[in-house]
Amino acid sequence: MKTINKKTVKTISCDQAIKLVFSYIDDEIRGTHRAELEHHLETCRHCFDRVAFEKLLKSRLRRLNVGGSSKRLRQRIDTLLEQF
Amino acid sequence: MGTIIPSWRQLDEGYMRLTQQQREEIKRLVLPLLDDLERFALSLCHREDLAEELVAATIASACESFGRLRDTTKAKQWLFRILSNKFLSDCRRQSRHKEIALTDSLEDDNNQFSLFAAVSQPFLLWWGNPERELISHLLDEDIQNALDSLPGDFRVAVALCDVEGLTYEQIASILKIPLGTVRSRIARGRSLLQKKLWHHARDMGLVKTKEPHQ
């Protein structure tokens, strides 16, 4: 147990933390679960590295196909829509 | 993946049914979203020509069913839903991918492959980080190929989450599935994607460990 902002945060295991990793990197957990995971990450290098790794891989996926729609597609759609 | 549909004629015919006001409205809604639509289509199809066809088919359907769009502030979600459905129905029609049974149970999520677990070497401590080195050695092409290898339902969920950066709630709304199913598909999709990357890394000599059991 640890007290953060006058609230008691439960200590969780690595197994419990790993189950929350995807929701955490997707910014989909709040409140108690988030506080518990962040408390765990402050004390567990292995899980901290796991989160960093998952964030890194997610960022690589985020970079795929950046660059905007192809000129050809935009011109064809533009032209067609402008005809009416 | 083969041709999705011969869409240009369909686009033209669909568009003709709109009123002038609808035409202006659809131009206002669709044109700013073209980049997003093609980016999403590319992450699903990989090939530019197929992605263009998918986007065009999506716009054709949007024109045909434009009257059903009640809330224009949700146009992006609506268009992404049309595009996802077209992609998935094409996947199923072609049956090119052997789809994994989508039981969507959380039970399956507890036993999944982790690239981090397969590659990390905790004893290296601060001065070694093989898992991050591995990611830095992977090309965008490698990651796209891994994404391409996923069954359609998982590919769509992972692409919407990781490539498009949408929330679980937005994905649930687009795919019309429960939040728990979104969570499950993303987790399982990532697991499969990471396993594919691990096999690729092994084939390229980037990792030397034996294949993990999971």
PDB file of C-alpha atoms in Angstrom, chain A residues 18-19 21-29 45-54 56-78 80-84, chain B residues 8 11-12 15-16 23 27 31 34-35 38-39 42-43 48-49 52 55 59 110 114-116 120 122 126 131-132 135 138-140 143-144 147 161-165 167-168 183 186-187 190 193-194 197:
ATOM      1  CA  ILE A  18       0.786  -6.737 -17.477  1.00  0.00           C
ATOM      2  CA  LYS A  19      -2.972  -7.142 -17.913  1.00  0.00           C
ATOM      3  CA  VAL A  21      -0.453  -2.479 -20.093  1.00  0.00           C
ATOM      4  CA  PHE A  22      -2.407  -2.229 -23.357  1.00  0.00           C
ATOM      5  CA  SER A  23      -5.191  -0.200 -21.783  1.00  0.00           C
ATOM      6  CA  TYR A  24      -2.542   2.041 -20.256  1.00  0.00           C
ATOM      7  CA  ILE A  25      -0.617   2.758 -23.450  1.00  0.00           C
ATOM      8  CA  ASP A  26      -3.946   3.383 -25.195  1.00  0.00           C
ATOM      9  CA  ASP A  27      -4.875   5.843 -22.440  1.00  0.00           C
ATOM     10  CA  GLU A  28      -7.971   3.801 -21.636  1.00  0.00           C
ATOM     11  CA  ILE A  29      -7.633   3.423 -17.866  1.00  0.00           C
ATOM     12  CA  ARG A  45      11.935  -2.021 -14.031  1.00  0.00           C
ATOM     13  CA  HIS A  46      10.758  -5.046 -16.014  1.00  0.00           C
ATOM     14  CA  CYS A  47       7.173  -3.764 -16.320  1.00  0.00           C
ATOM     15  CA  PHE A  48       8.439  -0.226 -16.890  1.00  0.00           C
ATOM     16  CA  ASP A  49      10.499  -1.524 -19.828  1.00  0.00           C
ATOM     17  CA  ARG A  50       7.510  -3.494 -21.099  1.00  0.00           C
ATOM     18  CA  VAL A  51       5.379  -0.350 -21.183  1.00  0.00           C
ATOM     19  CA  ALA A  52       8.160   1.578 -22.930  1.00  0.00           C
ATOM     20  CA  PHE A  53       8.474  -1.200 -25.503  1.00  0.00           C
ATOM     21  CA  GLU A  54       4.741  -1.351 -26.217  1.00  0.00           C
ATOM     22  CA  LEU A  56       7.548   2.314 -28.997  1.00  0.00           C
ATOM     23  CA  LEU A  57       5.916  -0.339 -31.160  1.00  0.00           C
ATOM     24  CA  LYS A  58       2.633   1.562 -31.109  1.00  0.00           C
ATOM     25  CA  SER A  59       4.444   4.693 -32.245  1.00  0.00           C
ATOM     26  CA  ARG A  60       5.947   2.770 -35.177  1.00  0.00           C
ATOM     27  CA  LEU A  61       2.473   1.664 -36.253  1.00  0.00           C
ATOM     28  CA  ARG A  62       1.234   5.242 -35.890  1.00  0.00           C
ATOM     29  CA  ARG A  63       3.856   6.360 -38.393  1.00  0.00           C
ATOM     30  CA  LEU A  64       2.721   3.976 -41.120  1.00  0.00           C
ATOM     31  CA  ASN A  65       1.412   5.539 -44.314  1.00  0.00           C
ATOM     32  CA  VAL A  66       1.906   9.103 -43.172  1.00  0.00           C
ATOM     33  CA  GLY A  67       1.996  11.483 -46.073  1.00  0.00           C
ATOM     34  CA  GLY A  68      -1.546  12.207 -47.098  1.00  0.00           C
ATOM     35  CA  SER A  69      -3.737  10.853 -49.804  1.00  0.00           C
ATOM     36  CA  SER A  70      -2.199  10.205 -53.176  1.00  0.00           C
ATOM     37  CA  LYS A  71      -2.385  12.997 -55.673  1.00  0.00           C
ATOM     38  CA  ARG A  72      -4.117  10.693 -58.117  1.00  0.00           C
ATOM     39  CA  LEU A  73      -6.933   9.767 -55.742  1.00  0.00           C
ATOM     40  CA  ARG A  74      -7.466  13.345 -54.615  1.00  0.00           C
ATOM     41  CA  GLN A  75      -7.608  14.606 -58.207  1.00  0.00           C
ATOM     42  CA  ARG A  76     -10.059  11.956 -59.300  1.00  0.00           C
ATOM     43  CA  ILE A  77     -12.372  12.479 -56.340  1.00  0.00           C
ATOM     44  CA  ASP A  78     -12.052  16.256 -56.562  1.00  0.00           C
ATOM     45  CA  LEU A  80     -15.785  13.990 -59.908  1.00  0.00           C
ATOM     46  CA  LEU A  81     -17.319  15.879 -57.007  1.00  0.00           C
ATOM     47  CA  GLU A  82     -16.765  19.222 -58.690  1.00  0.00           C
ATOM     48  CA  GLN A  83     -18.715  18.135 -61.774  1.00  0.00           C
ATOM     49  CA  PHE A  84     -22.023  18.327 -59.973  1.00  0.00           C
TER      50      PHE A  84
ATOM     51  CA  TRP B   8     -15.763   4.699 -60.326  1.00  0.00           C
ATOM     52  CA  LEU B  11     -19.431   6.473 -57.519  1.00  0.00           C
ATOM     53  CA  ASP B  12     -20.779   8.417 -60.463  1.00  0.00           C
ATOM     54  CA  TYR B  15     -23.576  10.708 -56.688  1.00  0.00           C
ATOM     55  CA  MET B  16     -26.213  11.504 -59.287  1.00  0.00           C
ATOM     56  CA  ARG B  23     -23.829  17.349 -52.976  1.00  0.00           C
ATOM     57  CA  LYS B  27     -18.151  17.604 -50.566  1.00  0.00           C
ATOM     58  CA  LEU B  31     -12.884  16.032 -49.011  1.00  0.00           C
ATOM     59  CA  LEU B  34      -9.670  11.856 -47.835  1.00  0.00           C
ATOM     60  CA  ASP B  35      -6.231  11.721 -46.241  1.00  0.00           C
ATOM     61  CA  GLU B  38      -6.710   6.593 -47.679  1.00  0.00           C
ATOM     62  CA  ARG B  39      -4.282   6.230 -44.808  1.00  0.00           C
ATOM     63  CA  LEU B  42      -3.538   1.685 -46.994  1.00  0.00           C
ATOM     64  CA  SER B  43      -2.951   0.248 -43.552  1.00  0.00           C
ATOM     65  CA  GLU B  48      -2.027   1.903 -53.222  1.00  0.00           C
ATOM     66  CA  ASP B  49      -4.322   0.832 -56.062  1.00  0.00           C
ATOM     67  CA  GLU B  52      -7.819   3.847 -53.749  1.00  0.00           C
ATOM     68  CA  VAL B  55     -11.799   4.619 -50.603  1.00  0.00           C
ATOM     69  CA  ILE B  59     -17.468   7.264 -51.008  1.00  0.00           C
ATOM     70  CA  ASN B 110      -4.439 -14.183 -20.868  1.00  0.00           C
ATOM     71  CA  SER B 114       4.732 -10.915 -26.201  1.00  0.00           C
ATOM     72  CA  LEU B 115       7.665  -9.812 -28.331  1.00  0.00           C
ATOM     73  CA  PHE B 116       9.082  -8.016 -25.312  1.00  0.00           C
ATOM     74  CA  SER B 120      14.223  -8.857 -23.447  1.00  0.00           C
ATOM     75  CA  PRO B 122      16.741  -8.356 -17.891  1.00  0.00           C
ATOM     76  CA  TRP B 126      21.011  -0.351 -18.095  1.00  0.00           C
ATOM     77  CA  GLU B 131      13.992  -5.224 -27.471  1.00  0.00           C
ATOM     78  CA  ARG B 132      14.348  -1.547 -28.354  1.00  0.00           C
ATOM     79  CA  ILE B 135      12.329  -2.268 -33.015  1.00  0.00           C
ATOM     80  CA  LEU B 138      12.601  -3.098 -38.245  1.00  0.00           C
ATOM     81  CA  LEU B 139      11.539  -1.247 -41.373  1.00  0.00           C
ATOM     82  CA  ASP B 140       8.082   0.244 -41.820  1.00  0.00           C
ATOM     83  CA  ILE B 143       5.644  -3.723 -39.613  1.00  0.00           C
ATOM     84  CA  GLN B 144       3.141  -3.255 -42.431  1.00  0.00           C
ATOM     85  CA  LEU B 147      -0.162  -6.009 -39.965  1.00  0.00           C
ATOM     86  CA  CYS B 161      -6.362   1.930 -32.569  1.00  0.00           C
ATOM     87  CA  ASP B 162      -2.670   2.150 -33.422  1.00  0.00           C
ATOM     88  CA  VAL B 163      -2.544   3.661 -36.901  1.00  0.00           C
ATOM     89  CA  GLU B 164      -5.542   5.976 -36.597  1.00  0.00           C
ATOM     90  CA  GLY B 165      -5.240   6.636 -32.862  1.00  0.00           C
ATOM     91  CA  THR B 167     -10.315   5.431 -28.647  1.00  0.00           C
ATOM     92  CA  TYR B 168     -11.862   2.077 -27.774  1.00  0.00           C
ATOM     93  CA  ARG B 183     -10.238  -4.621 -26.140  1.00  0.00           C
ATOM     94  CA  ILE B 186      -6.748  -5.259 -30.107  1.00  0.00           C
ATOM     95  CA  ALA B 187      -4.926  -7.452 -27.578  1.00  0.00           C
ATOM     96  CA  ARG B 190      -1.157  -7.130 -31.230  1.00  0.00           C
ATOM     97  CA  LEU B 193       1.444  -9.005 -34.964  1.00  0.00           C
ATOM     98  CA  GLN B 194       4.263  -9.325 -32.454  1.00  0.00           C
ATOM     99  CA  LEU B 197       7.566  -9.669 -36.127  1.00  0.00           C
TER     100      LEU B 197
END
